[in-house]
Coordinates of C-alpha atoms in Angstrom, one line a residue:
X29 CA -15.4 -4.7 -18.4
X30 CA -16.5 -7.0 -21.2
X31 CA -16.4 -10.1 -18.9
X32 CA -19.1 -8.2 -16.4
X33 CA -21.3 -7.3 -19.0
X34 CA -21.0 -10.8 -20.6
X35 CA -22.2 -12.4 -17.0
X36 CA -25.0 -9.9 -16.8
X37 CA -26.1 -10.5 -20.3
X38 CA -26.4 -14.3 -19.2
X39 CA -28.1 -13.4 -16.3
X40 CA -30.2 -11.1 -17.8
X41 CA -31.5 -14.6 -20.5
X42 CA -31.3 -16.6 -16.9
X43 CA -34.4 -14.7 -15.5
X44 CA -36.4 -14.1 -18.9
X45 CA -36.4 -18.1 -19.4
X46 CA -37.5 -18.4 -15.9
X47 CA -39.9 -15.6 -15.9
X48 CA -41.5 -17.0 -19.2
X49 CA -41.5 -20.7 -17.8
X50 CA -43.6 -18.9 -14.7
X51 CA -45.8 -16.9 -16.2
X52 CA -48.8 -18.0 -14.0
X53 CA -51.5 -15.2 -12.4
X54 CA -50.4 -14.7 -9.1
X55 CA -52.3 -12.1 -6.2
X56 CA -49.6 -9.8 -4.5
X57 CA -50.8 -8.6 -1.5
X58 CA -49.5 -5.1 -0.5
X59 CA -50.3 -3.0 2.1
X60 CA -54.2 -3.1 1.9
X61 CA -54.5 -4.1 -1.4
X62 CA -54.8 -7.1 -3.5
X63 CA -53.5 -7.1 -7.1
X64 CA -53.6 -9.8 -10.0
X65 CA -50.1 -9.9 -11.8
X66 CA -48.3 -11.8 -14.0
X67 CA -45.8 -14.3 -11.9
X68 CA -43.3 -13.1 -15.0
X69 CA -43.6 -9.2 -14.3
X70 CA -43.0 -9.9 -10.8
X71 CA -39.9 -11.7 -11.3
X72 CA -38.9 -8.9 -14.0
X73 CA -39.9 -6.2 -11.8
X74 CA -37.6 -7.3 -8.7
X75 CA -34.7 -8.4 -10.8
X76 CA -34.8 -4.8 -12.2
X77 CA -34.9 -3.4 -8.5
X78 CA -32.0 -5.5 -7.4
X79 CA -30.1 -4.3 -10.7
X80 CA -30.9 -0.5 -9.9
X81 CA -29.8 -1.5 -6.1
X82 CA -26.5 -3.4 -7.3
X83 CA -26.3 -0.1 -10.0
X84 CA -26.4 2.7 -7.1
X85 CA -24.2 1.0 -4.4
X86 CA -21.1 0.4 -7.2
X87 CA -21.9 4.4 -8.1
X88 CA -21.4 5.2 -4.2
X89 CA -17.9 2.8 -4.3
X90 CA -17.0 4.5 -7.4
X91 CA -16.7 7.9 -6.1
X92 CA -15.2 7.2 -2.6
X93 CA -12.4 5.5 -4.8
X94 CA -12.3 8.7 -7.0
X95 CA -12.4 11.2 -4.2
X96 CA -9.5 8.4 -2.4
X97 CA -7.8 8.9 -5.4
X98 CA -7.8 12.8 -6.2
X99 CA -6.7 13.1 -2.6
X100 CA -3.7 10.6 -2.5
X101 CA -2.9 12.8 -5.7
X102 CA -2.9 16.1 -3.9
X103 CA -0.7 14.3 -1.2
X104 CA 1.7 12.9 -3.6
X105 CA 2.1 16.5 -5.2
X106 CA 2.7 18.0 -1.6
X107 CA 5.3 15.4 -0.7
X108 CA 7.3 16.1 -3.8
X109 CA 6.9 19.8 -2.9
X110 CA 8.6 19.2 0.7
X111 CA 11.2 16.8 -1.3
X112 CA 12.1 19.4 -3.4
X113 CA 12.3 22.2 -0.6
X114 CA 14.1 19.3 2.1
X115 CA 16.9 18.5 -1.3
X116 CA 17.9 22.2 -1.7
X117 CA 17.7 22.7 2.5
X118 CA 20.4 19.6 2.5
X119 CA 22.3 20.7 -0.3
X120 CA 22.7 24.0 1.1
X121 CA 23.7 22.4 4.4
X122 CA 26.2 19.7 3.1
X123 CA 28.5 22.2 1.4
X124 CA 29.5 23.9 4.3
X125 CA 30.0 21.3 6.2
X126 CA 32.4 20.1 3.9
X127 CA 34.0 22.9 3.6
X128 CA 34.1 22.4 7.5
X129 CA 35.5 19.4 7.5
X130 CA 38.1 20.4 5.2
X131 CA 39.3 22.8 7.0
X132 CA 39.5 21.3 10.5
X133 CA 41.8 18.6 8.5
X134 CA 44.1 20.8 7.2
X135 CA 43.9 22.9 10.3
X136 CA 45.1 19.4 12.5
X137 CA 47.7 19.0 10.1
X138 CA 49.2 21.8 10.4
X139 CA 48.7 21.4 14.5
X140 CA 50.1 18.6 14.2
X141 CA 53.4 19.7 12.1
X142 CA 53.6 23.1 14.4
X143 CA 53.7 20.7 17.5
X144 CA 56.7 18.3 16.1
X145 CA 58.2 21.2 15.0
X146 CA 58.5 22.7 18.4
X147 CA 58.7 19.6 19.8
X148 CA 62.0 18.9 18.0
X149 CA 63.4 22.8 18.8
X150 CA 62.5 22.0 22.6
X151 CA 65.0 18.8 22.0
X152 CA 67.5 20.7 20.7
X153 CA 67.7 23.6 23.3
X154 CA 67.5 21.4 25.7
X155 CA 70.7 19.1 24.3
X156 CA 72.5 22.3 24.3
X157 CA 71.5 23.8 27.0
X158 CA 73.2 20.6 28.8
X159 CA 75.8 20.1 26.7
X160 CA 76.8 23.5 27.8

């Protein structure tokens, strides 16, 4: 901020030197008429336009950033809202499936124990059944 104004302040003693060195009568012919003017207040008069110009189209860059801005916030805040609601959706949906995968492990265990178990009875009855 204080380097900008710093350069426009030079700028600014740029253009009065220059307008003061030129300070000649010149005609400025406009339209239909014909006007006698300091060379100085021309010079003055258009670096004040080009200012105003400059002035205006950093004012139009400055609110599309702002308006860019306020909407990226509103975004933000509706992403964190669907964060929020997606966490507790997942949470809610993990613990069963824990609980799920739990219980099918405990329930292939015992499978698993029920089959040798009659496995090994099978073996047996069958070794007497011959033996007899």
């Amino acid at each position: 901020m204080q380097l900008g104004f710093i350069v426009s302040l030079l700028f600014a003693i740029l253009i009065t030197v220059f307008a003061l060195q030129n300070s000649d009568v010149v005609n400025i012919n406009f339209l239909f008429t014909n006007i006698p003017v300091s060379q100085a207040l021309v010079i003055f008069i258009s670096a004040a336009f080009g200012a105003i110009i400059v002035t205006i189209l950093g004012l139009f860059r400055q609110l599309k950033l702002t308006k860019k801005i306020k909407d990226q916030k509103h975004e933000i805040s509706k992403l964190k809202e669907e964060n929020t609601k997606l966490q507790e959706i997942n949470s809610i949906a993990e613990s069963p499936v824990e609980t799920l995968e739990n219980d099918t492990k405990d329930d292939i265990l015992v499978n698993e124990e029920n089959t040798e178990n009659i496995s090994a009875e099978n073996l047996d009855n069958k070794k007497n059944d011959n033996l007899s």
